[in-house]
Amino acid sequence: MPDSALHALLHDIVDYAGLFPPAQLAMDAAVESYASYLAGPDAWMLGAFVVPSTRLEELERAAAPHFAPDAPGPRWRVSALLGAEVEGDVERVAAFVARHAAGGRVAVEQLEAKAVSADDVARVARAARASGGARSLYVELPVGPADPRPLVDAVARVGARAKVRTGGVTTDAFPPATALARFIAACVDAGVPFKATAGLHHPLRARYPLTYAPNAERGTMYGFLNVFLAAALLGERAVAEEDAVRLLEEGDPAAFALTDDAIAWRGHALSRDALVRARARVATSFGSCSFREPVDDLRSLGML
């Protein structure tokens, strides 16, 4: 598995967002879940712990045993979300980083923020630079009928990365496949890596419950394999944008073929090296309030 194409595609791919809907766990529960995943056999798929910057002190209290200098296991990786008060949130991040500099058991590796204009992108980037450290900034951009290229280009100018919302807890939160493919293509053309968030609990596109409530509304959700393979193929210039739309809408497991050396969709194959490049340069990770669903669904499909 460590040298397989699937490992290249999925290594460190799930940023754990258990604090957010639909799971929306309490801090203590989210912390203990992340700790158990980090110590478990599927930790190779686990990325950062996603937390609002306003809750960093709460995270410290809940995770104190894990942040102790003599705590066992790997250090914690954190992605801190910045809110509307970007400057104040950046100060919170900087203070958190300073408090834990000596122990080295936790590191803020990512900052995430929203922007709806080029001016927003520039403001967020200025604030993020003030936090210090070599951490990645992801700027969530709107995905809709408007051309995403001007905002993606603005992200490129400040040396940041993009973020796209691929779903939510209501059917109208899922962007059309044409809009999502256009966003990914814009990121590829601009040389801007992106991460995805929301609605990617499952490997393949299908209809699923949108929340964990009894009798929850069902909706068609994107699969993370669909999204990341589409991004990789676009990154390799191996398919046209309309083919990426077809892949994003693909729901047939038989359309995908996995070997140790490659992953293919309807004859379009990606080598392990191409998948490594795609994860580094195009699509980096996705946020999910569940870690077990992505892993368990891969096993149910016989992919793990």
PDB file of N, CA and C in Angstrom, residues 71-106:
ATOM      1  N   ALA A  71       4.179  13.709  25.385  1.00  0.00           N
ATOM      2  CA  ALA A  71       3.060  12.919  24.870  1.00  0.00           C
ATOM      3  C   ALA A  71       3.541  11.986  23.763  1.00  0.00           C
ATOM      4  N   PRO A  72       3.022  10.766  23.705  1.00  0.00           N
ATOM      5  CA  PRO A  72       3.448   9.824  22.659  1.00  0.00           C
ATOM      6  C   PRO A  72       2.791  10.163  21.319  1.00  0.00           C
ATOM      7  N   GLY A  73       3.325   9.589  20.267  1.00  0.00           N
ATOM      8  CA  GLY A  73       2.715   9.721  18.956  1.00  0.00           C
ATOM      9  C   GLY A  73       3.168  10.948  18.196  1.00  0.00           C
ATOM     10  N   PRO A  74       2.699  11.082  16.947  1.00  0.00           N
ATOM     11  CA  PRO A  74       3.095  12.223  16.112  1.00  0.00           C
ATOM     12  C   PRO A  74       2.493  13.528  16.614  1.00  0.00           C
ATOM     13  N   ARG A  75       3.100  14.628  16.195  1.00  0.00           N
ATOM     14  CA  ARG A  75       2.569  15.924  16.594  1.00  0.00           C
ATOM     15  C   ARG A  75       1.263  16.208  15.865  1.00  0.00           C
ATOM     16  N   TRP A  76       0.474  17.078  16.438  1.00  0.00           N
ATOM     17  CA  TRP A  76      -0.807  17.456  15.849  1.00  0.00           C
ATOM     18  C   TRP A  76      -0.596  18.550  14.808  1.00  0.00           C
ATOM     19  N   ARG A  77      -1.309  18.410  13.707  1.00  0.00           N
ATOM     20  CA  ARG A  77      -1.311  19.418  12.651  1.00  0.00           C
ATOM     21  C   ARG A  77      -2.663  20.118  12.686  1.00  0.00           C
ATOM     22  N   VAL A  78      -2.649  21.429  12.650  1.00  0.00           N
ATOM     23  CA  VAL A  78      -3.868  22.221  12.800  1.00  0.00           C
ATOM     24  C   VAL A  78      -4.077  23.109  11.585  1.00  0.00           C
ATOM     25  N   SER A  79      -5.338  23.208  11.164  1.00  0.00           N
ATOM     26  CA  SER A  79      -5.748  24.198  10.171  1.00  0.00           C
ATOM     27  C   SER A  79      -6.703  25.157  10.864  1.00  0.00           C
ATOM     28  N   ALA A  80      -6.315  26.428  10.950  1.00  0.00           N
ATOM     29  CA  ALA A  80      -7.094  27.422  11.689  1.00  0.00           C
ATOM     30  C   ALA A  80      -7.926  28.262  10.730  1.00  0.00           C
ATOM     31  N   LEU A  81      -9.233  28.312  10.999  1.00  0.00           N
ATOM     32  CA  LEU A  81     -10.151  29.101  10.176  1.00  0.00           C
ATOM     33  C   LEU A  81     -10.216  30.534  10.674  1.00  0.00           C
ATOM     34  N   LEU A  82     -10.026  31.467   9.769  1.00  0.00           N
ATOM     35  CA  LEU A  82     -10.140  32.882  10.087  1.00  0.00           C
ATOM     36  C   LEU A  82     -11.540  33.352   9.739  1.00  0.00           C
ATOM     37  N   GLY A  83     -12.140  34.159  10.635  1.00  0.00           N
ATOM     38  CA  GLY A  83     -13.478  34.671  10.404  1.00  0.00           C
ATOM     39  C   GLY A  83     -13.466  36.058   9.808  1.00  0.00           C
ATOM     40  N   ALA A  84     -14.565  36.783   9.999  1.00  0.00           N
ATOM     41  CA  ALA A  84     -14.692  38.123   9.425  1.00  0.00           C
ATOM     42  C   ALA A  84     -13.662  39.084  10.012  1.00  0.00           C
ATOM     43  N   GLU A  85     -13.345  38.914  11.296  1.00  0.00           N
ATOM     44  CA  GLU A  85     -12.327  39.754  11.935  1.00  0.00           C
ATOM     45  C   GLU A  85     -10.961  39.116  11.733  1.00  0.00           C
ATOM     46  N   VAL A  86     -10.471  39.200  10.504  1.00  0.00           N
ATOM     47  CA  VAL A  86      -9.277  38.466  10.114  1.00  0.00           C
ATOM     48  C   VAL A  86      -8.067  38.849  10.962  1.00  0.00           C
ATOM     49  N   GLU A  87      -7.864  40.133  11.148  1.00  0.00           N
ATOM     50  CA  GLU A  87      -6.685  40.583  11.884  1.00  0.00           C
ATOM     51  C   GLU A  87      -6.670  40.053  13.316  1.00  0.00           C
ATOM     52  N   GLY A  88      -7.819  40.110  13.983  1.00  0.00           N
ATOM     53  CA  GLY A  88      -7.893  39.588  15.341  1.00  0.00           C
ATOM     54  C   GLY A  88      -7.672  38.088  15.401  1.00  0.00           C
ATOM     55  N   ASP A  89      -8.203  37.378  14.413  1.00  0.00           N
ATOM     56  CA  ASP A  89      -8.013  35.930  14.380  1.00  0.00           C
ATOM     57  C   ASP A  89      -6.547  35.562  14.134  1.00  0.00           C
ATOM     58  N   VAL A  90      -5.886  36.332  13.301  1.00  0.00           N
ATOM     59  CA  VAL A  90      -4.468  36.082  13.056  1.00  0.00           C
ATOM     60  C   VAL A  90      -3.667  36.287  14.344  1.00  0.00           C
ATOM     61  N   GLU A  91      -4.028  37.282  15.129  1.00  0.00           N
ATOM     62  CA  GLU A  91      -3.350  37.481  16.418  1.00  0.00           C
ATOM     63  C   GLU A  91      -3.557  36.278  17.327  1.00  0.00           C
ATOM     64  N   ARG A  92      -4.750  35.705  17.315  1.00  0.00           N
ATOM     65  CA  ARG A  92      -5.011  34.508  18.124  1.00  0.00           C
ATOM     66  C   ARG A  92      -4.124  33.354  17.672  1.00  0.00           C
ATOM     67  N   VAL A  93      -3.986  33.192  16.362  1.00  0.00           N
ATOM     68  CA  VAL A  93      -3.131  32.128  15.835  1.00  0.00           C
ATOM     69  C   VAL A  93      -1.685  32.342  16.265  1.00  0.00           C
ATOM     70  N   ALA A  94      -1.195  33.563  16.113  1.00  0.00           N
ATOM     71  CA  ALA A  94       0.188  33.858  16.485  1.00  0.00           C
ATOM     72  C   ALA A  94       0.434  33.583  17.962  1.00  0.00           C
ATOM     73  N   ALA A  95      -0.529  33.934  18.820  1.00  0.00           N
ATOM     74  CA  ALA A  95      -0.386  33.691  20.255  1.00  0.00           C
ATOM     75  C   ALA A  95      -0.372  32.191  20.547  1.00  0.00           C
ATOM     76  N   PHE A  96      -1.238  31.442  19.876  1.00  0.00           N
ATOM     77  CA  PHE A  96      -1.288  29.984  20.041  1.00  0.00           C
ATOM     78  C   PHE A  96       0.055  29.371  19.643  1.00  0.00           C
ATOM     79  N   VAL A  97       0.570  29.786  18.493  1.00  0.00           N
ATOM     80  CA  VAL A  97       1.851  29.262  18.009  1.00  0.00           C
ATOM     81  C   VAL A  97       2.963  29.575  19.012  1.00  0.00           C
ATOM     82  N   ALA A  98       2.973  30.791  19.546  1.00  0.00           N
ATOM     83  CA  ALA A  98       4.012  31.175  20.506  1.00  0.00           C
ATOM     84  C   ALA A  98       3.945  30.333  21.777  1.00  0.00           C
ATOM     85  N   ARG A  99       2.719  30.047  22.226  1.00  0.00           N
ATOM     86  CA  ARG A  99       2.571  29.265  23.459  1.00  0.00           C
ATOM     87  C   ARG A  99       3.079  27.837  23.299  1.00  0.00           C
ATOM     88  N   HIS A 100       3.079  27.333  22.076  1.00  0.00           N
ATOM     89  CA  HIS A 100       3.439  25.930  21.872  1.00  0.00           C
ATOM     90  C   HIS A 100       4.759  25.763  21.130  1.00  0.00           C
ATOM     91  N   ALA A 101       5.503  26.851  20.972  1.00  0.00           N
ATOM     92  CA  ALA A 101       6.759  26.784  20.228  1.00  0.00           C
ATOM     93  C   ALA A 101       7.780  25.875  20.902  1.00  0.00           C
ATOM     94  N   ALA A 102       7.814  25.905  22.216  1.00  0.00           N
ATOM     95  CA  ALA A 102       8.837  25.141  22.936  1.00  0.00           C
ATOM     96  C   ALA A 102       8.557  23.637  22.898  1.00  0.00           C
ATOM     97  N   GLY A 103       7.307  23.248  23.132  1.00  0.00           N
ATOM     98  CA  GLY A 103       6.980  21.822  23.193  1.00  0.00           C
ATOM     99  C   GLY A 103       7.014  21.125  21.849  1.00  0.00           C
ATOM    100  N   GLY A 104       6.594  21.822  20.800  1.00  0.00           N
ATOM    101  CA  GLY A 104       6.635  21.260  19.465  1.00  0.00           C
ATOM    102  C   GLY A 104       5.658  20.146  19.189  1.00  0.00           C
ATOM    103  N   ARG A 105       4.614  19.997  20.027  1.00  0.00           N
ATOM    104  CA  ARG A 105       3.674  18.888  19.861  1.00  0.00           C
ATOM    105  C   ARG A 105       2.488  19.248  18.965  1.00  0.00           C
ATOM    106  N   VAL A 106       2.365  20.527  18.594  1.00  0.00           N
ATOM    107  CA  VAL A 106       1.259  20.947  17.731  1.00  0.00           C
ATOM    108  C   VAL A 106       1.774  22.077  16.848  1.00  0.00           C
TER     109      VAL A 106
END
